[in-house]
Amino acid sequence: MRSPVSTCRPAIPAQARIALSLPANKSRHLDRSRTQHHRERRSGETPAFRLCVCLFFLLTPSAPAQTLTHIRQSQTLRCGINLETPEYSTSDDHGAREAFDTAICKAVAVAILGPNARVTFISYPDDVTSMAALTSGAVDLLPTLTLDLTHAAGTGIAFSPPLLYDGVGFLTPTASKISRAAELDNKKICVLAETEPEVALRAWFSQQHLKFLPFPFQEEGEMEAAFVTGNCTALAGDLTRLATTRLAFGPLASRYTLLPEQISKDPLAAASLANDPAFADIVRWTVEVLLQAEESSLTPQNIAATHTNPDPTIARLTGQTHEIGARLSLDNAWATNVLTAVGNYGEIFARTLGDQSPLKLPRALNRLYTQGGLMYPLPLK
């Protein structure tokens, strides 16, 4: 996450302002209610009455959100897409990932509603406004949100396992033949000043006993211009942001290489309201199904032929054992429907972020654990 350079923020779109206003209104309502409650205590109301009032305020905020009920009644899942617009995104340093997010939302919608599921996509400029939309009930799911203490503790948001391991990396000219981050010792590195990437760079170079030579900028455009004109050896930032930046170079993009190393942790996960655990469970296990399908080599092309496969994991995943649906109040074909609609995790990554996409993002830590990555599907039993 990028630390803001100043406290000034640009004007927020009307849709986002509406989303942001809701929690504040609720807060003011609760403040007035608490004041009234204290007056009643001073006025000598009976203990039983005061107990009822206390219970009301304790229980009301934790009432179920009924996200799942709303999705089923409307036959639509509302998906919040964080566009990571640079002029708004002062607190988040990820790059845009709309295609990946779209696939994740479609997977969750199909799990609940079946093959003909509908998804409504609502765009937001940054993580602040997208979180406000989620907590106000304007959307049902944020397919990728930074998973850290700031976003998870005390926010009322439930997270899936990490869907995308992002973090600070480096973009270098291919002609430099630099292949490892350690080769940037005492090399000038373009970076946005007073941001989390700069903090991560200083820490990593110190830990590696290498000399960090920063070339700091206040504006992304100026920094990118300095990089393409050869004024620094590498451009630093979150890998998803660097992939987006490289794509924006147009015909010059092929001249630059993303190093596969990642020197900081900035994972992304699917986010839903914590007070609807039934929906959060479906989101979580949809992610697990996508990962397990890749490990089991299941694709839309071969999943129909798995009814004769003796592998017990495949039998569970495809609903042959009648276990996978009941525990989530879904039908036993839900996972098969999901994989038929969007493919497995590896296929989603490849076509939306990886080699088959314009971004050409190295899979790196997002490989399965069997391939040296961090993606580890939990058992479907």
mmCIF file of C-alpha atoms in Angstrom, residues 65-233:
data_model
loop_
_atom_site.group_PDB
_atom_site.id
_atom_site.type_symbol
_atom_site.label_atom_id
_atom_site.label_comp_id
_atom_site.label_asym_id
_atom_site.label_seq_id
_atom_site.Cartn_x
_atom_site.Cartn_y
_atom_site.Cartn_z
ATOM 1 C CA ALA A 65 -26.141 -8.795 6.261
ATOM 2 C CA GLN A 66 -28.145 -11.319 4.221
ATOM 3 C CA THR A 67 -25.847 -10.868 1.239
ATOM 4 C CA LEU A 68 -26.542 -14.392 0.063
ATOM 5 C CA THR A 69 -30.307 -13.898 0.364
ATOM 6 C CA HIS A 70 -30.115 -10.706 -1.689
ATOM 7 C CA ILE A 71 -28.067 -12.413 -4.421
ATOM 8 C CA ARG A 72 -30.564 -15.260 -4.696
ATOM 9 C CA GLN A 73 -33.583 -12.980 -4.695
ATOM 10 C CA SER A 74 -32.165 -10.632 -7.322
ATOM 11 C CA GLN A 75 -30.463 -13.447 -9.258
ATOM 12 C CA THR A 76 -27.490 -11.099 -9.579
ATOM 13 C CA LEU A 77 -24.145 -10.651 -7.841
ATOM 14 C CA ARG A 78 -22.925 -7.058 -7.496
ATOM 15 C CA CYS A 79 -19.178 -6.937 -8.001
ATOM 16 C CA GLY A 80 -17.003 -3.962 -7.013
ATOM 17 C CA ILE A 81 -14.014 -3.388 -9.303
ATOM 18 C CA ASN A 82 -11.107 -1.305 -8.013
ATOM 19 C CA LEU A 83 -9.660 0.508 -11.033
ATOM 20 C CA GLU A 84 -6.583 1.722 -9.115
ATOM 21 C CA THR A 85 -6.899 5.078 -10.864
ATOM 22 C CA PRO A 86 -3.516 6.791 -10.236
ATOM 23 C CA GLU A 87 -4.949 10.247 -9.445
ATOM 24 C CA TYR A 88 -7.189 8.724 -6.755
ATOM 25 C CA SER A 89 -5.181 5.709 -5.598
ATOM 26 C CA THR A 90 -2.965 7.414 -3.024
ATOM 27 C CA SER A 91 -3.306 4.580 -0.497
ATOM 28 C CA ASP A 92 -2.827 1.566 -2.745
ATOM 29 C CA ASP A 93 0.050 0.713 -5.058
ATOM 30 C CA HIS A 94 -1.366 -2.258 -6.978
ATOM 31 C CA GLY A 95 -1.987 -2.124 -10.704
ATOM 32 C CA ALA A 96 -5.362 -2.447 -12.399
ATOM 33 C CA ARG A 97 -6.614 -6.036 -12.751
ATOM 34 C CA GLU A 98 -10.171 -5.780 -14.100
ATOM 35 C CA ALA A 99 -10.044 -8.960 -16.206
ATOM 36 C CA PHE A 100 -8.849 -11.079 -13.275
ATOM 37 C CA ASP A 101 -11.450 -9.536 -10.953
ATOM 38 C CA THR A 102 -14.205 -10.120 -13.484
ATOM 39 C CA ALA A 103 -13.375 -13.847 -13.656
ATOM 40 C CA ILE A 104 -13.406 -14.206 -9.860
ATOM 41 C CA CYS A 105 -16.788 -12.493 -9.535
ATOM 42 C CA LYS A 106 -18.208 -14.656 -12.308
ATOM 43 C CA ALA A 107 -16.933 -17.783 -10.527
ATOM 44 C CA VAL A 108 -18.673 -16.837 -7.262
ATOM 45 C CA ALA A 109 -21.888 -15.888 -9.073
ATOM 46 C CA VAL A 110 -21.994 -19.215 -10.948
ATOM 47 C CA ALA A 111 -21.362 -21.123 -7.708
ATOM 48 C CA ILE A 112 -24.502 -19.590 -6.211
ATOM 49 C CA LEU A 113 -26.799 -19.028 -9.195
ATOM 50 C CA GLY A 114 -25.673 -21.634 -11.724
ATOM 51 C CA PRO A 115 -24.488 -21.375 -15.346
ATOM 52 C CA ASN A 116 -26.834 -18.501 -16.239
ATOM 53 C CA ALA A 117 -25.691 -16.295 -13.350
ATOM 54 C CA ARG A 118 -25.754 -12.532 -13.814
ATOM 55 C CA VAL A 119 -23.052 -10.186 -12.516
ATOM 56 C CA THR A 120 -23.282 -6.403 -12.223
ATOM 57 C CA PHE A 121 -19.901 -4.652 -12.237
ATOM 58 C CA ILE A 122 -19.512 -1.319 -10.424
ATOM 59 C CA SER A 123 -16.192 0.510 -10.733
ATOM 60 C CA TYR A 124 -14.404 2.466 -7.992
ATOM 61 C CA PRO A 125 -11.205 4.528 -8.223
ATOM 62 C CA ASP A 126 -9.369 3.063 -5.222
ATOM 63 C CA ASP A 127 -9.523 0.704 -2.261
ATOM 64 C CA VAL A 128 -11.002 3.347 0.084
ATOM 65 C CA THR A 129 -14.125 3.904 -1.998
ATOM 66 C CA SER A 130 -14.503 0.227 -2.877
ATOM 67 C CA MET A 131 -14.351 -0.735 0.815
ATOM 68 C CA ALA A 132 -16.958 1.917 1.604
ATOM 69 C CA ALA A 133 -19.202 0.449 -1.087
ATOM 70 C CA LEU A 134 -18.858 -3.027 0.407
ATOM 71 C CA THR A 135 -19.539 -2.002 3.999
ATOM 72 C CA SER A 136 -22.522 0.137 2.956
ATOM 73 C CA GLY A 137 -24.085 -2.757 1.027
ATOM 74 C CA ALA A 138 -23.703 -1.165 -2.414
ATOM 75 C CA VAL A 139 -21.804 -4.253 -3.630
ATOM 76 C CA ASP A 140 -21.697 -7.880 -2.521
ATOM 77 C CA LEU A 141 -18.072 -8.721 -3.286
ATOM 78 C CA LEU A 142 -14.702 -7.114 -3.855
ATOM 79 C CA PRO A 143 -12.806 -9.790 -5.792
ATOM 80 C CA THR A 144 -9.368 -8.424 -4.857
ATOM 81 C CA LEU A 145 -8.602 -6.217 -1.871
ATOM 82 C CA THR A 146 -5.298 -5.806 -0.035
ATOM 83 C CA LEU A 147 -5.134 -8.347 2.777
ATOM 84 C CA ASP A 148 -3.300 -6.813 5.714
ATOM 85 C CA LEU A 149 -3.991 -5.681 9.277
ATOM 86 C CA THR A 150 -5.298 -2.274 8.213
ATOM 87 C CA HIS A 151 -7.903 -3.754 5.871
ATOM 88 C CA ALA A 152 -8.844 -6.786 7.992
ATOM 89 C CA ALA A 153 -8.901 -5.729 11.665
ATOM 90 C CA GLY A 154 -12.048 -4.042 12.900
ATOM 91 C CA THR A 155 -13.429 -3.374 9.418
ATOM 92 C CA GLY A 156 -16.263 -5.930 9.416
ATOM 93 C CA ILE A 157 -14.772 -7.518 6.303
ATOM 94 C CA ALA A 158 -14.113 -11.236 5.759
ATOM 95 C CA PHE A 159 -11.306 -12.307 3.436
ATOM 96 C CA SER A 160 -10.752 -15.386 1.313
ATOM 97 C CA PRO A 161 -7.302 -16.964 1.150
ATOM 98 C CA PRO A 162 -4.901 -14.842 -0.936
ATOM 99 C CA LEU A 163 -5.839 -14.854 -4.613
ATOM 100 C CA LEU A 164 -2.883 -12.867 -5.871
ATOM 101 C CA TYR A 165 0.494 -12.408 -4.208
ATOM 102 C CA ASP A 166 1.633 -8.931 -5.176
ATOM 103 C CA GLY A 167 4.518 -6.885 -3.839
ATOM 104 C CA VAL A 168 7.413 -4.625 -4.759
ATOM 105 C CA GLY A 169 9.505 -5.705 -7.725
ATOM 106 C CA PHE A 170 11.562 -4.194 -10.516
ATOM 107 C CA LEU A 171 11.168 -3.307 -14.186
ATOM 108 C CA THR A 172 14.479 -3.115 -16.088
ATOM 109 C CA PRO A 173 15.572 -2.521 -19.686
ATOM 110 C CA THR A 174 15.979 -5.872 -21.423
ATOM 111 C CA ALA A 175 19.203 -4.589 -22.961
ATOM 112 C CA SER A 176 20.727 -4.223 -19.482
ATOM 113 C CA LYS A 177 20.679 -8.025 -19.149
ATOM 114 C CA ILE A 178 19.902 -7.674 -15.434
ATOM 115 C CA SER A 179 18.219 -10.887 -14.297
ATOM 116 C CA ARG A 180 18.317 -10.649 -10.487
ATOM 117 C CA ALA A 181 17.438 -7.916 -8.018
ATOM 118 C CA ALA A 182 20.859 -8.258 -6.359
ATOM 119 C CA GLU A 183 22.410 -6.891 -9.553
ATOM 120 C CA LEU A 184 20.845 -3.517 -8.746
ATOM 121 C CA ASP A 185 23.474 -2.884 -6.065
ATOM 122 C CA ASN A 186 24.578 0.774 -6.310
ATOM 123 C CA LYS A 187 22.330 1.248 -9.389
ATOM 124 C CA LYS A 188 19.980 4.213 -9.618
ATOM 125 C CA ILE A 189 16.344 3.142 -9.024
ATOM 126 C CA CYS A 190 13.320 5.286 -9.908
ATOM 127 C CA VAL A 191 10.692 5.214 -7.147
ATOM 128 C CA LEU A 192 7.834 7.371 -5.896
ATOM 129 C CA ALA A 193 8.992 9.275 -2.818
ATOM 130 C CA GLU A 194 7.550 8.697 0.660
ATOM 131 C CA THR A 195 5.657 5.563 -0.324
ATOM 132 C CA GLU A 196 5.514 1.989 0.946
ATOM 133 C CA PRO A 197 7.592 0.770 -2.034
ATOM 134 C CA GLU A 198 10.377 3.163 -1.028
ATOM 135 C CA VAL A 199 10.226 1.885 2.555
ATOM 136 C CA ALA A 200 10.334 -1.729 1.323
ATOM 137 C CA LEU A 201 13.298 -0.960 -0.955
ATOM 138 C CA ARG A 202 15.345 0.607 1.835
ATOM 139 C CA ALA A 203 14.652 -2.336 4.128
ATOM 140 C CA TRP A 204 15.464 -4.967 1.495
ATOM 141 C CA PHE A 205 18.716 -3.368 0.335
ATOM 142 C CA SER A 206 19.814 -3.022 3.958
ATOM 143 C CA GLN A 207 18.989 -6.669 4.717
ATOM 144 C CA GLN A 208 20.895 -7.802 1.624
ATOM 145 C CA HIS A 209 23.880 -5.584 2.502
ATOM 146 C CA LEU A 210 23.553 -3.800 -0.838
ATOM 147 C CA LYS A 211 23.784 -0.072 -1.561
ATOM 148 C CA PHE A 212 20.429 1.523 -2.333
ATOM 149 C CA LEU A 213 20.634 4.453 -4.746
ATOM 150 C CA PRO A 214 17.135 5.951 -4.986
ATOM 151 C CA PHE A 215 15.978 8.423 -7.632
ATOM 152 C CA PRO A 216 12.759 9.684 -5.974
ATOM 153 C CA PHE A 217 9.827 11.388 -7.702
ATOM 154 C CA GLN A 218 6.551 12.969 -6.604
ATOM 155 C CA GLU A 219 4.722 12.246 -9.881
ATOM 156 C CA GLU A 220 4.363 8.937 -11.721
ATOM 157 C CA GLY A 221 4.561 10.543 -15.157
ATOM 158 C CA GLU A 222 7.885 12.221 -14.396
ATOM 159 C CA MET A 223 9.260 9.010 -12.932
ATOM 160 C CA GLU A 224 8.282 6.927 -15.962
ATOM 161 C CA ALA A 225 9.767 9.525 -18.330
ATOM 162 C CA ALA A 226 13.059 9.390 -16.435
ATOM 163 C CA PHE A 227 13.057 5.619 -16.676
ATOM 164 C CA VAL A 228 12.394 5.307 -20.411
ATOM 165 C CA THR A 229 15.035 7.951 -21.142
ATOM 166 C CA GLY A 230 17.650 5.916 -19.290
ATOM 167 C CA ASN A 231 18.063 8.109 -16.216
ATOM 168 C CA CYS A 232 17.695 5.141 -13.881
ATOM 169 C CA THR A 233 18.527 1.449 -14.171
#
